[in-house]
Amino acid sequence: MPKTERRNFLLDFEKPLCELEARIQQIRELADENQVDVSEEIAQLEARANVLRQEIFSSLTPAQRLQLARHPRRPSTLDYIQAITEEWIELHGDRGGSDDPALVGGIARLNGKPVVMLGHQKGRDTKDNVARNFGMATPGGYRKALRLMNHANKFGMPIVTFIDTPGAWAGVDAEKLGQGEAIAYNLRQMFSYDVPIITTVIGEGGSGGALGIGVADHLFMFEHSVYTVASPEACAAILWKDAKKSGQAASALKITSRDLKELGLIDRILTEPASGAHSEPLEAAATLKQNLRESIEKLSAMTPEARRKLRYSKFRQMGIFEQGEIS
């Protein structure tokens, strides 16, 4: 990414690191122009940058991780699909008159084997985001996903889904067209499928809009992604009538991958590059591909009945808590 474009998308906590990296680059260029050996000084500055990078990204607050999950340069569903597959054919339409651009899907070849991939798709800029409805799918989007998943189940292809949405579209038209019914029907059907299902939260996973393609045998999250029943802004507005308290809500909601792994709601955290997936998207894609390959191999070795039982028990155990005796 060009340096000027990168600065335009900097988050507040990234600025000190970017300034230090810019200084290192400037010294390099000056040294090359004047043919001066500054390798020792460069090595010291790079070591300082590595320490600063570790300090910043190892101590992010939930609100800062939410910022990373929403980063405009974070890899999207189509970015990952194009990076990890050998072939990709996008399929369109729900066979009911709708083709929602906020939810994409099709048939791909992953490690030489056919799979069905689908997921939420956000835009890169304002114009693209408006066209994609900011990754918020309509009922037609979830019915398109259902059509593709039924196809996968019929022909014995694993289903791979990617979650990246603030939530399902909540407009009046979406309600008229049966948003709740479309998501609920997907939930029921996904529990019944014989084929392996692997879901990865690649960015922001919000509410039922995320869960509508999120019933899986294995559920992964990228390190700086988030998964929540409601956005922190919505939660703060509901509880405190003040959206400015979204940082407090983000901490209380337990939205980070680490929190959800400790609670047993996800199966695996996928490590991101040192400065986040947007800094090294191909490295993030390689991590995703390796984990998908391992997961598909493991799940494919199981019987369909065993996979359904695994899927059911996973979600049946969510929300169970133990209460000790009061002394």
mmCIF file of C-alpha atoms in Angstrom:
data_model
loop_
_atom_site.group_PDB
_atom_site.id
_atom_site.type_symbol
_atom_site.label_atom_id
_atom_site.label_comp_id
_atom_site.label_asym_id
_atom_site.label_seq_id
_atom_site.Cartn_x
_atom_site.Cartn_y
_atom_site.Cartn_z
ATOM 1 C CA MET A 1 0.000 0.000 0.000
ATOM 2 C CA PRO A 2 1.396 3.497 -0.822
ATOM 3 C CA LYS A 3 2.589 5.412 2.236
ATOM 4 C CA THR A 4 0.124 8.287 1.777
ATOM 5 C CA GLU A 5 -2.810 5.857 1.415
ATOM 6 C CA ARG A 6 -1.682 3.904 4.464
ATOM 7 C CA ARG A 7 -1.608 7.068 6.605
ATOM 8 C CA ASN A 8 -5.186 7.842 5.558
ATOM 9 C CA PHE A 9 -6.342 4.586 7.173
ATOM 10 C CA LEU A 10 -4.237 4.736 10.334
ATOM 11 C CA LEU A 11 -5.925 4.032 13.657
ATOM 12 C CA ASP A 12 -4.893 6.213 16.589
ATOM 13 C CA PHE A 13 -2.888 3.499 18.331
ATOM 14 C CA GLU A 14 -1.030 2.683 15.087
ATOM 15 C CA LYS A 15 0.357 6.206 14.599
ATOM 16 C CA PRO A 16 3.470 5.985 16.869
ATOM 17 C CA LEU A 17 4.572 2.798 15.110
ATOM 18 C CA CYS A 18 3.913 4.237 11.651
ATOM 19 C CA GLU A 19 5.909 7.377 12.487
ATOM 20 C CA LEU A 20 8.870 5.283 13.635
ATOM 21 C CA GLU A 21 8.702 3.107 10.503
ATOM 22 C CA ALA A 22 8.546 6.246 8.346
ATOM 23 C CA ARG A 23 11.640 7.595 10.119
ATOM 24 C CA ILE A 24 13.513 4.322 9.455
ATOM 25 C CA GLN A 25 12.584 4.491 5.772
ATOM 26 C CA GLN A 26 13.676 8.124 5.557
ATOM 27 C CA ILE A 27 17.079 7.332 7.084
ATOM 28 C CA ARG A 28 17.517 4.448 4.641
ATOM 29 C CA GLU A 29 16.788 6.671 1.653
ATOM 30 C CA LEU A 30 19.136 9.420 2.844
ATOM 31 C CA ALA A 31 21.890 6.892 3.509
ATOM 32 C CA ASP A 32 21.503 5.411 0.017
ATOM 33 C CA GLU A 33 21.656 8.859 -1.578
ATOM 34 C CA ASN A 34 24.804 9.818 0.335
ATOM 35 C CA GLN A 35 26.327 6.324 0.331
ATOM 36 C CA VAL A 36 26.644 6.251 4.115
ATOM 37 C CA ASP A 37 26.631 3.075 6.208
ATOM 38 C CA VAL A 38 23.932 3.414 8.867
ATOM 39 C CA SER A 39 23.181 -0.299 9.265
ATOM 40 C CA GLU A 40 23.827 -0.218 13.016
ATOM 41 C CA GLU A 41 21.473 2.731 13.576
ATOM 42 C CA ILE A 42 18.834 1.085 11.369
ATOM 43 C CA ALA A 43 19.120 -2.173 13.319
ATOM 44 C CA GLN A 44 18.582 -0.310 16.613
ATOM 45 C CA LEU A 45 15.530 1.534 15.276
ATOM 46 C CA GLU A 46 14.050 -1.672 13.835
ATOM 47 C CA ALA A 47 14.524 -3.404 17.183
ATOM 48 C CA ARG A 48 12.732 -0.495 18.848
ATOM 49 C CA ALA A 49 9.928 -0.742 16.270
ATOM 50 C CA ASN A 50 9.522 -4.475 16.945
ATOM 51 C CA VAL A 51 9.287 -3.833 20.686
ATOM 52 C CA LEU A 52 6.759 -1.021 20.144
ATOM 53 C CA ARG A 53 4.699 -3.211 17.791
ATOM 54 C CA GLN A 54 4.595 -5.985 20.381
ATOM 55 C CA GLU A 55 3.626 -3.542 23.143
ATOM 56 C CA ILE A 56 0.808 -2.021 21.087
ATOM 57 C CA PHE A 57 -0.789 -5.146 19.653
ATOM 58 C CA SER A 58 -0.429 -7.327 22.752
ATOM 59 C CA SER A 59 -2.279 -4.879 25.001
ATOM 60 C CA LEU A 60 -5.184 -3.743 22.843
ATOM 61 C CA THR A 61 -8.454 -3.015 24.618
ATOM 62 C CA PRO A 62 -11.664 -4.668 23.336
ATOM 63 C CA ALA A 63 -12.658 -1.319 21.807
ATOM 64 C CA GLN A 64 -9.342 -1.135 19.934
ATOM 65 C CA ARG A 65 -9.741 -4.697 18.687
ATOM 66 C CA LEU A 66 -13.168 -3.675 17.401
ATOM 67 C CA GLN A 67 -11.462 -0.862 15.478
ATOM 68 C CA LEU A 68 -9.074 -3.396 13.937
ATOM 69 C CA ALA A 69 -11.953 -5.729 13.076
ATOM 70 C CA ARG A 70 -13.596 -2.830 11.221
ATOM 71 C CA HIS A 71 -10.395 -1.607 9.569
ATOM 72 C CA PRO A 72 -11.236 -0.569 5.967
ATOM 73 C CA ARG A 73 -8.168 -2.430 4.678
ATOM 74 C CA ARG A 74 -8.841 -5.642 6.566
ATOM 75 C CA PRO A 75 -9.075 -8.630 4.166
ATOM 76 C CA SER A 76 -12.645 -9.422 3.143
ATOM 77 C CA THR A 77 -14.397 -12.656 2.236
ATOM 78 C CA LEU A 78 -13.566 -12.303 -1.469
ATOM 79 C CA ASP A 79 -9.953 -11.372 -0.646
ATOM 80 C CA TYR A 80 -9.485 -14.583 1.317
ATOM 81 C CA ILE A 81 -11.303 -16.756 -1.214
ATOM 82 C CA GLN A 82 -9.168 -15.474 -4.078
ATOM 83 C CA ALA A 83 -5.976 -15.894 -2.026
ATOM 84 C CA ILE A 84 -6.516 -19.448 -0.761
ATOM 85 C CA THR A 85 -8.354 -21.252 -3.578
ATOM 86 C CA GLU A 86 -7.130 -22.672 -6.867
ATOM 87 C CA GLU A 87 -10.475 -22.088 -8.612
ATOM 88 C CA TRP A 88 -13.471 -19.927 -7.745
ATOM 89 C CA ILE A 89 -16.865 -19.601 -9.429
ATOM 90 C CA GLU A 90 -19.220 -17.116 -7.807
ATOM 91 C CA LEU A 91 -22.899 -18.068 -7.940
ATOM 92 C CA HIS A 92 -25.695 -15.525 -7.773
ATOM 93 C CA GLY A 93 -29.302 -15.286 -6.694
ATOM 94 C CA ASP A 94 -31.643 -16.891 -4.178
ATOM 95 C CA ARG A 95 -33.967 -18.238 -6.925
ATOM 96 C CA GLY A 96 -36.634 -15.952 -5.525
ATOM 97 C CA GLY A 97 -35.803 -12.766 -7.393
ATOM 98 C CA SER A 98 -32.975 -11.424 -5.224
ATOM 99 C CA ASP A 99 -29.175 -11.367 -5.456
ATOM 100 C CA ASP A 100 -27.827 -9.692 -2.338
ATOM 101 C CA PRO A 101 -24.290 -8.252 -2.856
ATOM 102 C CA ALA A 102 -23.752 -8.140 0.935
ATOM 103 C CA LEU A 103 -23.496 -11.944 1.018
ATOM 104 C CA VAL A 104 -21.427 -13.703 -1.632
ATOM 105 C CA GLY A 105 -20.831 -17.365 -2.321
ATOM 106 C CA GLY A 106 -19.967 -20.015 -4.843
ATOM 107 C CA ILE A 107 -17.981 -23.152 -5.597
ATOM 108 C CA ALA A 108 -14.217 -23.259 -5.088
ATOM 109 C CA ARG A 109 -11.359 -25.714 -5.192
ATOM 110 C CA LEU A 110 -9.326 -25.754 -1.968
ATOM 111 C CA ASN A 111 -6.226 -27.954 -1.837
ATOM 112 C CA GLY A 112 -7.504 -29.723 -4.937
ATOM 113 C CA LYS A 113 -10.939 -30.543 -3.493
ATOM 114 C CA PRO A 114 -14.313 -28.896 -4.257
ATOM 115 C CA VAL A 115 -15.936 -26.869 -1.481
ATOM 116 C CA VAL A 116 -18.723 -24.325 -1.215
ATOM 117 C CA MET A 117 -17.597 -20.996 0.234
ATOM 118 C CA LEU A 118 -19.776 -18.076 1.262
ATOM 119 C CA GLY A 119 -19.626 -15.064 3.518
ATOM 120 C CA HIS A 120 -20.491 -11.449 4.214
ATOM 121 C CA GLN A 121 -18.841 -8.908 1.936
ATOM 122 C CA LYS A 122 -18.117 -5.324 2.962
ATOM 123 C CA GLY A 123 -16.862 -2.582 0.639
ATOM 124 C CA ARG A 124 -13.467 -0.895 0.439
ATOM 125 C CA ASP A 125 -14.715 2.709 0.271
ATOM 126 C CA THR A 126 -17.948 4.594 0.863
ATOM 127 C CA LYS A 127 -19.323 3.945 -2.634
ATOM 128 C CA ASP A 128 -18.505 0.245 -2.477
ATOM 129 C CA ASN A 129 -19.852 -0.041 1.064
ATOM 130 C CA VAL A 130 -23.154 1.502 0.006
ATOM 131 C CA ALA A 131 -23.356 -0.999 -2.874
ATOM 132 C CA ARG A 132 -22.605 -3.859 -0.457
ATOM 133 C CA ASN A 133 -24.907 -2.399 2.241
ATOM 134 C CA PHE A 134 -21.911 -2.393 4.620
ATOM 135 C CA GLY A 135 -21.957 -6.200 4.735
ATOM 136 C CA MET A 136 -25.467 -6.303 6.232
ATOM 137 C CA ALA A 137 -27.364 -9.043 4.409
ATOM 138 C CA THR A 138 -31.055 -8.958 3.519
ATOM 139 C CA PRO A 139 -33.381 -11.980 3.681
ATOM 140 C CA GLY A 140 -32.452 -12.671 0.053
ATOM 141 C CA GLY A 141 -28.811 -12.925 1.101
ATOM 142 C CA TYR A 142 -29.530 -15.585 3.706
ATOM 143 C CA ARG A 143 -31.748 -17.461 1.277
ATOM 144 C CA LYS A 144 -28.946 -17.356 -1.301
ATOM 145 C CA ALA A 145 -26.630 -18.788 1.363
ATOM 146 C CA LEU A 146 -29.186 -21.502 2.096
ATOM 147 C CA ARG A 147 -29.422 -22.421 -1.591
ATOM 148 C CA LEU A 148 -25.646 -22.764 -1.833
ATOM 149 C CA MET A 149 -25.415 -24.800 1.379
ATOM 150 C CA ASN A 150 -28.181 -27.134 0.203
ATOM 151 C CA HIS A 151 -26.199 -27.608 -3.004
ATOM 152 C CA ALA A 152 -23.072 -28.439 -0.994
ATOM 153 C CA ASN A 153 -24.926 -30.961 1.137
ATOM 154 C CA LYS A 154 -26.521 -32.616 -1.900
ATOM 155 C CA PHE A 155 -23.173 -33.138 -3.646
ATOM 156 C CA GLY A 156 -21.065 -33.889 -0.574
ATOM 157 C CA MET A 157 -18.942 -30.732 -0.559
ATOM 158 C CA PRO A 158 -17.663 -29.187 2.711
ATOM 159 C CA ILE A 159 -19.134 -25.791 3.567
ATOM 160 C CA VAL A 160 -16.765 -22.949 4.482
ATOM 161 C CA THR A 161 -18.288 -19.670 5.693
ATOM 162 C CA PHE A 162 -16.771 -16.306 6.586
ATOM 163 C CA ILE A 163 -18.404 -13.932 9.053
ATOM 164 C CA ASP A 164 -17.857 -10.175 8.710
ATOM 165 C CA THR A 165 -20.959 -8.109 9.413
ATOM 166 C CA PRO A 166 -22.248 -5.620 11.998
ATOM 167 C CA GLY A 167 -25.549 -7.508 11.810
ATOM 168 C CA ALA A 168 -28.365 -8.407 9.447
ATOM 169 C CA TRP A 169 -30.053 -5.532 7.644
ATOM 170 C CA ALA A 170 -32.738 -4.160 9.973
ATOM 171 C CA GLY A 171 -34.681 -2.012 7.538
ATOM 172 C CA VAL A 172 -38.444 -2.088 7.160
ATOM 173 C CA ASP A 173 -38.210 -3.878 3.817
ATOM 174 C CA ALA A 174 -36.042 -6.597 5.367
ATOM 175 C CA GLU A 175 -38.670 -7.197 8.027
ATOM 176 C CA LYS A 176 -41.428 -7.275 5.405
ATOM 177 C CA LEU A 177 -39.494 -9.929 3.495
ATOM 178 C CA GLY A 178 -38.998 -12.109 6.569
ATOM 179 C CA GLN A 179 -35.529 -11.415 7.934
ATOM 180 C CA GLY A 180 -36.099 -13.335 11.167
ATOM 181 C CA GLU A 181 -37.608 -16.322 9.353
ATOM 182 C CA ALA A 182 -34.744 -16.457 6.837
ATOM 183 C CA ILE A 183 -32.081 -16.537 9.569
ATOM 184 C CA ALA A 184 -34.016 -19.009 11.726
ATOM 185 C CA TYR A 185 -34.494 -21.351 8.770
ATOM 186 C CA ASN A 186 -30.758 -21.270 8.074
ATOM 187 C CA LEU A 187 -30.008 -22.165 11.695
ATOM 188 C CA ARG A 188 -32.299 -25.182 11.566
ATOM 189 C CA GLN A 189 -30.986 -26.425 8.234
ATOM 190 C CA MET A 190 -27.309 -26.057 9.127
ATOM 191 C CA PHE A 191 -27.779 -28.391 12.082
ATOM 192 C CA SER A 192 -29.112 -31.065 9.723
ATOM 193 C CA TYR A 193 -26.361 -31.095 7.089
ATOM 194 C CA ASP A 194 -24.234 -34.216 6.618
ATOM 195 C CA VAL A 195 -21.157 -32.407 5.251
ATOM 196 C CA PRO A 196 -18.426 -30.673 7.303
ATOM 197 C CA ILE A 197 -19.065 -27.015 8.134
ATOM 198 C CA ILE A 198 -16.232 -24.652 9.111
ATOM 199 C CA THR A 199 -16.850 -21.018 9.991
ATOM 200 C CA THR A 200 -14.263 -18.276 10.515
ATOM 201 C CA VAL A 201 -14.947 -14.835 11.961
ATOM 202 C CA ILE A 202 -12.614 -12.750 9.806
ATOM 203 C CA GLY A 203 -13.644 -9.305 11.031
ATOM 204 C CA GLU A 204 -16.783 -8.222 12.827
ATOM 205 C CA GLY A 205 -19.362 -10.809 13.829
ATOM 206 C CA GLY A 206 -22.572 -9.123 14.899
ATOM 207 C CA SER A 207 -25.848 -10.563 16.213
ATOM 208 C CA GLY A 208 -28.090 -12.971 14.293
ATOM 209 C CA GLY A 209 -26.701 -11.624 11.052
ATOM 210 C CA ALA A 210 -23.476 -13.450 11.877
ATOM 211 C CA LEU A 211 -25.121 -16.561 13.296
ATOM 212 C CA GLY A 212 -27.229 -16.962 10.134
ATOM 213 C CA ILE A 213 -24.193 -18.583 8.470
ATOM 214 C CA GLY A 214 -22.375 -19.514 11.674
ATOM 215 C CA VAL A 215 -23.644 -22.928 12.800
ATOM 216 C CA ALA A 216 -20.512 -25.022 12.332
ATOM 217 C CA ASP A 217 -18.578 -28.087 13.437
ATOM 218 C CA HIS A 218 -15.470 -25.936 13.882
ATOM 219 C CA LEU A 219 -15.662 -22.225 14.653
ATOM 220 C CA PHE A 220 -12.492 -20.148 14.239
ATOM 221 C CA MET A 221 -11.751 -16.482 14.930
ATOM 222 C CA PHE A 222 -8.892 -14.355 13.750
ATOM 223 C CA GLU A 223 -6.972 -12.906 16.674
ATOM 224 C CA HIS A 224 -8.252 -9.338 16.305
ATOM 225 C CA SER A 225 -11.772 -10.141 15.141
ATOM 226 C CA VAL A 226 -14.827 -9.752 17.381
ATOM 227 C CA TYR A 227 -18.047 -11.725 17.867
ATOM 228 C CA THR A 228 -20.949 -10.229 19.786
ATOM 229 C CA VAL A 229 -24.685 -10.446 20.378
ATOM 230 C CA ALA A 230 -24.981 -6.685 19.715
ATOM 231 C CA SER A 231 -22.574 -3.963 18.697
ATOM 232 C CA PRO A 232 -21.007 -2.085 21.644
ATOM 233 C CA GLU A 233 -22.600 1.114 20.361
ATOM 234 C CA ALA A 234 -26.067 -0.453 20.383
ATOM 235 C CA CYS A 235 -25.471 -2.011 23.796
ATOM 236 C CA ALA A 236 -24.360 1.336 25.270
ATOM 237 C CA ALA A 237 -27.352 3.113 23.752
ATOM 238 C CA ILE A 238 -29.732 0.543 25.232
ATOM 239 C CA LEU A 239 -28.196 0.275 28.719
ATOM 240 C CA TRP A 240 -26.948 3.800 29.352
ATOM 241 C CA LYS A 241 -28.726 5.817 26.638
ATOM 242 C CA ASP A 242 -25.252 6.944 25.589
ATOM 243 C CA ALA A 243 -23.419 5.466 22.592
ATOM 244 C CA LYS A 244 -20.216 7.187 23.786
ATOM 245 C CA LYS A 245 -19.935 4.469 26.442
ATOM 246 C CA SER A 246 -19.314 1.867 23.722
ATOM 247 C CA GLY A 247 -15.800 1.232 25.077
ATOM 248 C CA GLN A 248 -17.251 0.210 28.432
ATOM 249 C CA ALA A 249 -19.817 -1.962 26.671
ATOM 250 C CA ALA A 250 -17.102 -3.612 24.543
ATOM 251 C CA SER A 251 -15.276 -4.713 27.685
ATOM 252 C CA ALA A 252 -18.437 -5.990 29.367
ATOM 253 C CA LEU A 253 -19.689 -7.933 26.334
ATOM 254 C CA LYS A 254 -16.600 -10.206 26.113
ATOM 255 C CA ILE A 255 -16.309 -9.779 22.358
ATOM 256 C CA THR A 256 -12.651 -10.661 21.759
ATOM 257 C CA SER A 257 -11.295 -13.960 20.485
ATOM 258 C CA ARG A 258 -9.439 -14.554 23.753
ATOM 259 C CA ASP A 259 -12.594 -14.023 25.825
ATOM 260 C CA LEU A 260 -14.671 -16.311 23.631
ATOM 261 C CA LYS A 261 -12.027 -19.040 23.607
ATOM 262 C CA GLU A 262 -11.924 -18.980 27.424
ATOM 263 C CA LEU A 263 -15.728 -19.221 27.490
ATOM 264 C CA GLY A 264 -15.618 -22.229 25.170
ATOM 265 C CA LEU A 265 -17.656 -20.565 22.424
ATOM 266 C CA ILE A 266 -15.029 -20.892 19.687
ATOM 267 C CA ASP A 267 -12.648 -23.715 18.813
ATOM 268 C CA ARG A 268 -9.490 -21.942 17.712
ATOM 269 C CA ILE A 269 -7.861 -18.507 17.503
ATOM 270 C CA LEU A 270 -6.016 -17.843 14.241
ATOM 271 C CA THR A 271 -2.869 -15.802 14.836
ATOM 272 C CA GLU A 272 -2.617 -12.601 12.818
ATOM 273 C CA PRO A 273 0.535 -10.911 11.477
ATOM 274 C CA ALA A 274 2.318 -8.692 14.007
ATOM 275 C CA SER A 275 0.465 -5.506 12.972
ATOM 276 C CA GLY A 276 -2.876 -7.119 12.123
ATOM 277 C CA ALA A 277 -4.278 -8.960 9.106
ATOM 278 C CA HIS A 278 -4.510 -5.746 7.072
ATOM 279 C CA SER A 279 -0.731 -5.246 7.296
ATOM 280 C CA GLU A 280 0.152 -8.637 5.758
ATOM 281 C CA PRO A 281 -3.006 -10.051 4.121
ATOM 282 C CA LEU A 282 -1.208 -12.885 2.306
ATOM 283 C CA GLU A 283 0.321 -14.090 5.573
ATOM 284 C CA ALA A 284 -3.133 -14.046 7.180
ATOM 285 C CA ALA A 285 -4.539 -15.947 4.192
ATOM 286 C CA ALA A 286 -1.817 -18.607 4.500
ATOM 287 C CA THR A 287 -2.728 -19.124 8.172
ATOM 288 C CA LEU A 288 -6.401 -19.432 7.266
ATOM 289 C CA LYS A 289 -5.738 -21.914 4.454
ATOM 290 C CA GLN A 290 -3.624 -24.167 6.663
ATOM 291 C CA ASN A 291 -6.260 -24.276 9.402
ATOM 292 C CA LEU A 292 -9.091 -24.906 6.936
ATOM 293 C CA ARG A 293 -7.140 -27.760 5.364
ATOM 294 C CA GLU A 294 -6.518 -29.404 8.738
ATOM 295 C CA SER A 295 -10.136 -28.921 9.811
ATOM 296 C CA ILE A 296 -11.612 -30.350 6.610
ATOM 297 C CA GLU A 297 -9.338 -33.395 6.814
ATOM 298 C CA LYS A 298 -10.282 -34.037 10.436
ATOM 299 C CA LEU A 299 -14.012 -33.575 9.910
ATOM 300 C CA SER A 300 -14.061 -35.585 6.680
ATOM 301 C CA ALA A 301 -12.715 -38.587 8.581
ATOM 302 C CA MET A 302 -15.849 -38.579 10.756
ATOM 303 C CA THR A 303 -19.215 -40.072 9.845
ATOM 304 C CA PRO A 304 -22.076 -37.679 9.010
ATOM 305 C CA GLU A 305 -23.870 -38.748 12.193
ATOM 306 C CA ALA A 306 -20.791 -37.997 14.310
ATOM 307 C CA ARG A 307 -20.478 -34.548 12.728
ATOM 308 C CA ARG A 308 -24.125 -33.742 13.412
ATOM 309 C CA LYS A 309 -23.751 -34.825 17.033
ATOM 310 C CA LEU A 310 -20.605 -32.713 17.387
ATOM 311 C CA ARG A 311 -22.390 -29.692 15.918
ATOM 312 C CA TYR A 312 -25.436 -30.146 18.136
ATOM 313 C CA SER A 313 -23.497 -30.692 21.345
ATOM 314 C CA LYS A 314 -21.281 -27.666 20.660
ATOM 315 C CA PHE A 315 -24.215 -25.277 20.549
ATOM 316 C CA ARG A 316 -26.254 -27.115 23.181
ATOM 317 C CA GLN A 317 -23.522 -26.501 25.738
ATOM 318 C CA MET A 318 -23.291 -22.764 25.099
ATOM 319 C CA GLY A 319 -24.657 -20.746 27.984
ATOM 320 C CA ILE A 320 -24.407 -23.567 30.551
ATOM 321 C CA PHE A 321 -23.009 -22.404 33.865
ATOM 322 C CA GLU A 322 -22.342 -24.038 37.206
ATOM 323 C CA GLN A 323 -23.508 -22.590 40.504
ATOM 324 C CA GLY A 324 -21.694 -23.532 43.671
ATOM 325 C CA GLU A 325 -23.366 -24.142 47.031
ATOM 326 C CA ILE A 326 -23.825 -21.132 49.298
ATOM 327 C CA SER A 327 -22.097 -21.704 52.601
#
